[in-house]
XYZ file of C-alpha atoms in Angstrom:
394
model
C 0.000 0.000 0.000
C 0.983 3.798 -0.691
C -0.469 6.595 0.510
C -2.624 7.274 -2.308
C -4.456 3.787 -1.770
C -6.583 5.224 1.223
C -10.256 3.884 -0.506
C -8.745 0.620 0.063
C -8.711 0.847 4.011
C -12.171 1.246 5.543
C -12.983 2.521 9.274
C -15.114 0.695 11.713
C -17.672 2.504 13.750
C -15.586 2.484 17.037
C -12.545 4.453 14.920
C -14.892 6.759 13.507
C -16.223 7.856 16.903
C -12.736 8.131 18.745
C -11.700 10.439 15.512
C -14.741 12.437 15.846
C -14.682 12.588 19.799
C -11.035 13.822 19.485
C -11.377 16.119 17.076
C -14.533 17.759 18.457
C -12.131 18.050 21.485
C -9.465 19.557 19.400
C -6.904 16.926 20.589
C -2.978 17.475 19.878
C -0.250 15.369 19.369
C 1.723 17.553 21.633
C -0.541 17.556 24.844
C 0.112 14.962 27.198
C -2.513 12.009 26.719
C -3.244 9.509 30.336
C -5.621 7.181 28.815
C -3.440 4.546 28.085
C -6.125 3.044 25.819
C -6.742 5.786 23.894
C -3.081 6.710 23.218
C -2.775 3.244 21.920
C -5.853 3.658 20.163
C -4.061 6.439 17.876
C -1.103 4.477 18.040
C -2.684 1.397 15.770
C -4.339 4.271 13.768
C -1.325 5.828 12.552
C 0.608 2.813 11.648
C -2.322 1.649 9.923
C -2.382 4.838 7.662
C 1.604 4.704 7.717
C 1.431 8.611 9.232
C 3.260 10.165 12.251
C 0.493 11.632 14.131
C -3.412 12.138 14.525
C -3.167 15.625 13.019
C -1.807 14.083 9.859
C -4.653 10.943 10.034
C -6.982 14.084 10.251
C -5.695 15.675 7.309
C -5.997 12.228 4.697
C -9.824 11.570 6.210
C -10.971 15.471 5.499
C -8.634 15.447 2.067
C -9.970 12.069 0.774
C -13.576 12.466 2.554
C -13.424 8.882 4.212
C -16.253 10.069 6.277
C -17.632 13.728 7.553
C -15.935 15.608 10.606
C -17.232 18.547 12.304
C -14.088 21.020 12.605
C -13.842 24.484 13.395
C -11.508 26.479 11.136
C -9.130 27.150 14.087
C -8.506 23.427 14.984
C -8.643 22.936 10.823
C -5.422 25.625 10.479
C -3.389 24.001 13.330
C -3.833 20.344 11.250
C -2.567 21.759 8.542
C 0.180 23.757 10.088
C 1.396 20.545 12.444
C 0.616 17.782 8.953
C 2.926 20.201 7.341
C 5.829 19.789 10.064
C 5.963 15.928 10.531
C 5.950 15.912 6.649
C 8.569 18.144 6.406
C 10.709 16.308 8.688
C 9.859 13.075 7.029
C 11.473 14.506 3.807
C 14.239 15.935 6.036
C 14.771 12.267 6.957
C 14.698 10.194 4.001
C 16.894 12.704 2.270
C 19.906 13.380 5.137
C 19.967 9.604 6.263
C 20.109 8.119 3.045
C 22.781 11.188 2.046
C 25.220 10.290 5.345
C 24.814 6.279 4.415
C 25.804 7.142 0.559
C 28.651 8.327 2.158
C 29.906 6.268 4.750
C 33.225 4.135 4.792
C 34.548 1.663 3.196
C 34.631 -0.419 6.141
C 31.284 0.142 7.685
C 29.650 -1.016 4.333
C 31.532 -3.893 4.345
C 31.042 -4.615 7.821
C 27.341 -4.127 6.664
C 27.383 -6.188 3.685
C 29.328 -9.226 6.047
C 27.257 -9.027 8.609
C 24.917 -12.117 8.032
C 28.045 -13.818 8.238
C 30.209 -12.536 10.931
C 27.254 -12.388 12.911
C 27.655 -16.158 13.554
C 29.475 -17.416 16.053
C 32.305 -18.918 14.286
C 32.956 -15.901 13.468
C 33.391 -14.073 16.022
C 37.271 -13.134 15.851
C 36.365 -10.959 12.099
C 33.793 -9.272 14.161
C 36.181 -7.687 16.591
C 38.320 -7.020 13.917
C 35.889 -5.113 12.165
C 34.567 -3.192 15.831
C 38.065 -2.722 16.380
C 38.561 -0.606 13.037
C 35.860 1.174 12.719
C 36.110 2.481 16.253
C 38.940 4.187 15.125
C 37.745 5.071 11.820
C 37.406 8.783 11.676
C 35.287 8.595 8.493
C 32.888 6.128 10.166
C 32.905 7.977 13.262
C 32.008 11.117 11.813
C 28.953 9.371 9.917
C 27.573 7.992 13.330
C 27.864 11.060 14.893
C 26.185 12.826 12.306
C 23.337 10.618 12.544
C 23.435 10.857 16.100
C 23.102 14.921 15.782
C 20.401 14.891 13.448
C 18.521 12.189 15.700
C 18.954 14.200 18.715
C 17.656 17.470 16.380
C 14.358 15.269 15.429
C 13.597 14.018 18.647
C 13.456 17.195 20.407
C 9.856 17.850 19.080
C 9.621 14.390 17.660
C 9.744 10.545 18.046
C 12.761 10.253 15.390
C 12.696 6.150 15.159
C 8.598 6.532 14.686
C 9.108 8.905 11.277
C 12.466 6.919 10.422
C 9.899 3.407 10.399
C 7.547 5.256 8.239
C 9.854 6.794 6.081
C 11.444 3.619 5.501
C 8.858 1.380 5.515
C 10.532 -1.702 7.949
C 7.469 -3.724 8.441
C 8.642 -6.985 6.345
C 12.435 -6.346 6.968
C 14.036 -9.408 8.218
C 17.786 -7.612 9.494
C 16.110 -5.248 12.193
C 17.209 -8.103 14.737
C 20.208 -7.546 13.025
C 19.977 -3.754 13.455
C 19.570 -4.099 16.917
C 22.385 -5.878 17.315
C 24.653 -3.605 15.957
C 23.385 -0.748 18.342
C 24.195 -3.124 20.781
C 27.993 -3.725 19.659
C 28.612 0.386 19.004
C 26.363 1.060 22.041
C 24.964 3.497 19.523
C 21.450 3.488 18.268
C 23.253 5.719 15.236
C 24.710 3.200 14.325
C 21.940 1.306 13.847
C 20.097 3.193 11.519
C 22.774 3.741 9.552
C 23.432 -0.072 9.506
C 19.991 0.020 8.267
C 20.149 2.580 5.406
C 22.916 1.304 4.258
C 21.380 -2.354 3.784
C 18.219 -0.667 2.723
C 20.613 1.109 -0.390
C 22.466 -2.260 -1.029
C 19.246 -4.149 -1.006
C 17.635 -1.169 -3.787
C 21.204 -1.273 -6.145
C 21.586 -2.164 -8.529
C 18.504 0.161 -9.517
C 16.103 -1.301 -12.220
C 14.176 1.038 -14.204
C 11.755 -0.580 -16.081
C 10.895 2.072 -18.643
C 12.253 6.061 -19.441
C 10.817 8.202 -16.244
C 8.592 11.128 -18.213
C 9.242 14.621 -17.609
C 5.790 15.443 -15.566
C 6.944 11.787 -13.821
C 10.451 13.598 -13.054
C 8.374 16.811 -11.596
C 5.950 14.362 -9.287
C 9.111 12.702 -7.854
C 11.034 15.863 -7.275
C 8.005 17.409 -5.516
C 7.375 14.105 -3.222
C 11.358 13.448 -2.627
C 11.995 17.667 -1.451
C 9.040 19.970 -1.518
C 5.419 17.825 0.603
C 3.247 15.105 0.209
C 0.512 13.666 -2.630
C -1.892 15.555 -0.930
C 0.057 18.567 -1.154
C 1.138 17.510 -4.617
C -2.633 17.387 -5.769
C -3.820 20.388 -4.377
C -1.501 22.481 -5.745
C -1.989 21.574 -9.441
C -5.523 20.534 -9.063
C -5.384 17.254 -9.887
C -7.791 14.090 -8.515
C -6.588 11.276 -5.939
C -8.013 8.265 -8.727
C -6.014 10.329 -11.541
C -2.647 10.946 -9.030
C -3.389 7.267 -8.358
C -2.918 5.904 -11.508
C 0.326 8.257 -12.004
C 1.915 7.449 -8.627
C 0.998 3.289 -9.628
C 2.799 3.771 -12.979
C 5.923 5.235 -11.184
C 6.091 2.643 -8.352
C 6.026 0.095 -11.307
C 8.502 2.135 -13.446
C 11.054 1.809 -10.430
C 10.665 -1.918 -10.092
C 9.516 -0.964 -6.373
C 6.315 -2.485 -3.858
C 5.224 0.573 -2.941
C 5.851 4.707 -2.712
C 8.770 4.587 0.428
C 10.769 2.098 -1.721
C 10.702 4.337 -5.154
C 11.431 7.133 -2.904
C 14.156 5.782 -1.483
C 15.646 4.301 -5.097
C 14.834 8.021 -6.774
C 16.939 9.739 -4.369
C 19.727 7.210 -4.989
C 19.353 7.682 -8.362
C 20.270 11.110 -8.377
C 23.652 10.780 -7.266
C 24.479 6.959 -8.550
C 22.804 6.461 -11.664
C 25.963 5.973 -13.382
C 27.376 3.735 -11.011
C 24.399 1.464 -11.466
C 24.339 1.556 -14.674
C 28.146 0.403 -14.687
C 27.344 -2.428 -12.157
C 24.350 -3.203 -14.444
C 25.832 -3.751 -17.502
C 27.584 -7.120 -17.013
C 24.364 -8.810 -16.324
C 22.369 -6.732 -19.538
C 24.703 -7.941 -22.016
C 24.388 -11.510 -21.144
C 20.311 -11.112 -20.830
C 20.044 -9.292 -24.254
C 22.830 -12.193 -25.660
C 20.635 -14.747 -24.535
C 17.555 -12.816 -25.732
C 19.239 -12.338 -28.885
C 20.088 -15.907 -29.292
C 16.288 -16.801 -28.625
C 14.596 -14.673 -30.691
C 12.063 -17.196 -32.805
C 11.259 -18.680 -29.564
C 10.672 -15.100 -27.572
C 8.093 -13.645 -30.899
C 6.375 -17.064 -30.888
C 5.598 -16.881 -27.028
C 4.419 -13.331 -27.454
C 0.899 -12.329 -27.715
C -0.244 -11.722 -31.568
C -0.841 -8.262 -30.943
C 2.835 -7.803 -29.446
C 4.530 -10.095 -32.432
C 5.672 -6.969 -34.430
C 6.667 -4.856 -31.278
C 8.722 -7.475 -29.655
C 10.654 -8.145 -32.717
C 11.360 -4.789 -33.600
C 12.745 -4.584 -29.331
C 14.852 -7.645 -29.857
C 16.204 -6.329 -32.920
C 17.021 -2.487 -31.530
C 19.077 -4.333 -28.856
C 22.050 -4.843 -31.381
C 22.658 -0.946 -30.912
C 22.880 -0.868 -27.081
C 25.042 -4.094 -26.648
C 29.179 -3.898 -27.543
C 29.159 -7.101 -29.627
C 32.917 -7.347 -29.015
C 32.270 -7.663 -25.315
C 32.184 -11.421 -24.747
C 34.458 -12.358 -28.131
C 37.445 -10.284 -27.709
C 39.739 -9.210 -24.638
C 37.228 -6.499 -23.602
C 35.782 -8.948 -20.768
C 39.484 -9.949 -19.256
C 39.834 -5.917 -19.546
C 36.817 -5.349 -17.536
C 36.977 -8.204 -14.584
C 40.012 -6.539 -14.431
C 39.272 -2.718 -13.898
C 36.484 -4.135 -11.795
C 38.128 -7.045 -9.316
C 39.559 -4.396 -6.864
C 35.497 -2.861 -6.890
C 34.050 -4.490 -3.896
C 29.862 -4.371 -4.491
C 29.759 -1.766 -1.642
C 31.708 0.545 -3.933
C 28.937 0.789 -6.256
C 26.822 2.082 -3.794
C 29.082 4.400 -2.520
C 29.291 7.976 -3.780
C 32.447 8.704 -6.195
C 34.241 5.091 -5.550
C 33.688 4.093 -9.384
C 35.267 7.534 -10.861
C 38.354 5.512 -11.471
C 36.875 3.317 -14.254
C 33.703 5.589 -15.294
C 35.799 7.174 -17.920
C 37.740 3.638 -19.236
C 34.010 2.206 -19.287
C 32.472 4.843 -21.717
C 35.466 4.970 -23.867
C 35.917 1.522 -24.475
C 32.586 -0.717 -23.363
C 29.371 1.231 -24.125
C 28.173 4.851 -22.987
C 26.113 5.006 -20.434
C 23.458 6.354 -22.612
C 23.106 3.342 -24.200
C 22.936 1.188 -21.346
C 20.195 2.519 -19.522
C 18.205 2.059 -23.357
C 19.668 -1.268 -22.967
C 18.280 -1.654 -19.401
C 14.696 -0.091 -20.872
C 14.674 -2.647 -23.559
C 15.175 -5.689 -21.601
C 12.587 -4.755 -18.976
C 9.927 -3.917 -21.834
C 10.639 -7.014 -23.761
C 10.523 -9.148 -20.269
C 6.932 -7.624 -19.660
C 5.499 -8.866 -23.035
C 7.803 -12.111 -22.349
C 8.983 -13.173 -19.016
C 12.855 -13.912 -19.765
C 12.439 -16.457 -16.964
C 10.225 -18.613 -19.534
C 12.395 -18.707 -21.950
C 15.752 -19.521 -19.878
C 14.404 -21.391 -17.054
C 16.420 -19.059 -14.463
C 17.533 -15.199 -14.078
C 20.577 -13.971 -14.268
């Protein structure tokens, strides 16, 4: 579910009266709440709308009328006003988080990436090796303590690991044990969430755009990723939830993503680290557009009569996007070796593939091409699932 999905979650008649006895009492996030019930009330209310606070629940139910509410216009301005704050520092959060983990060390994404591992037992002599270096890795400490700052900024007006679950969407994440964990070794809950953001970038890269991102696309996504919120979106260019809806689906779909947190998160990567997935992404193309290539009959006859012509003419374009010399001369050798030294945490990392960003263009395929490579695939496996054809994915 995304936020725009809101007709698909329905209220029962003991939510609507709590909303409507707390509103009538103008009730604030702010104010101090002793009915335990009640507070938990909200509580289940918020996470089931995926917001920060009543004022914001509020907001969607008057915006999308899920049912009436009797508000005076004073109460009305302060929902707006406090909405307006937790969404700003939702963006705030996404945004500077995800910016400190694109930036971290070396060593901390590794320790990241290895941590499934040297979390066993076994293994218990790399762990202390890695605690032991990044405890007196300047680069890694300055990332924590960042973190730490901006967490201690938050949480003086707001519940900073609340807006960080909702920003991030952790419900179905299996490593928050894991997350835990680490705050335990560091005694820093920092630390933690930076574990986390960097496992939540790893996990997202390489990115996989299924199709070219549309210019009115681009301006929805740079609106949601720095300026508000759909609602905000639609209001200010007049514009209805179904419509928004259908936009917001096409994105989530055109970033390969479950729902709006996850394209969020992989748009804001993609600002600074396109090329560096596009560069991790080729190596895996080529062979998937060889393969498609060398199945062609097989890949038109599977395809739906009215998709015959289209899918040939796809399979066909992909000669200009591939380097046919790649797997047939000593371009590969040349590549596994500018690329050995390249742990996969480098790719993720911002400026670590500079080195070999300017060999790759000259002498593999310019990045242009590649993401029309990338397009090309991803179209041709939605009229044909490569999967049928090869048994497996690459």
């Amino acid at each position: 579910m995304h936020k725009a999905d809101y007709n698909k979650i329905s209220f029962d008649h003991k939510e609507i009266v709590l909303v409507n006895t707390l509103v009538s009492k103008e009730f604030k996030s702010v104010d101090f709440c002793e009915n335990i019930k009640i507070k938990t009330k909200i509580n289940e209310l918020c996470y089931k709308f995926r917001v920060s606070s009543f004022e914001e629940l509020v907001r969607i139910i008057i915006f999308y009328k899920l049912f009436d509410i009797d508000i005076s216009d004073e109460y009305y301005e302060y929902i707006e006003s406090y909405s307006r704050e937790k969404i700003s520092i939702q963006i705030y959060t996404r945004n500077i988080i995800l910016d400190i983990a694109k930036n971290t060390s070396e060593i901390f994404s590794d320790f990241c990436n290895s941590f499934p591992l040297i979390g066993l037992e076994e293994y218990k002599d790399k762990l202390d090796e890695y605690i032991n270096i990044i405890n007196s890795d300047n680069e890694t400490i300055h990332s924590i303590n960042h973190i730490r700052d901006f967490i201690n900024l938050v949480n003086n007006k707001h519940d900073f690991e609340q807006i960080f679950d909702i920003v991030f969407d952790l419900d179905d994440i299996e490593y928050i044990e894991d997350a835990d964990r680490v705050a335990d070794i560091f005694n820093s809950y920092a630390a933690k969430y930076l574990f986390i953001a960097r496992i939540l970038i790893d996990y997202s890269f390489p990115l996989n755009l299924r199709r070219e991102i549309t210019q009115e696309e681009k301006s929805i996504i740079r609106f949601l990723l720095y300026k508000g919120d759909e609602i905000d979106y639609m209001r200010i260019y007049n514009i209805e939830p179904l419509i928004f809806n259908d936009k917001l689906n096409s994105i989530i779909h055109a970033y390969d993503s479950e729902n709006l947190q996850e394209m969020l998160l992989k748009a804001n990567l993609e600002t600074t680290l396109s090329e560096s997935s596009l560069i991790c992404s080729y190596f895996r193309l080529h062979l998937r557009a060889e393969e498609i290539l060398n199945h062609r009959e097989e890949i038109i006859e599977q395809a739906p009569i009215k998709e015959k012509q289209e899918i040939a003419v796809l399979i066909d374009e992909l000669k200009t996007y591939i380097n046919e010399k790649f797997l047939t001369s000593g371009l590969l050798d040349d590549f596994l070796d500018h690329t050995e030294y390249l742990k996969d945490s480098y790719y993720s990392i911002n400026g670590k593939i500079e080195s070999i960003k300017d060999w790759f263009t000259e002498n593999i395929q310019s990045l242009d091409n590649v993401e029309k490579l990338q397009y090309i695939v991803n179209k041709i496996d939605d009229i044909v699932p490569y999967i049928n054809i090869v048994g497996d994915e690459f």
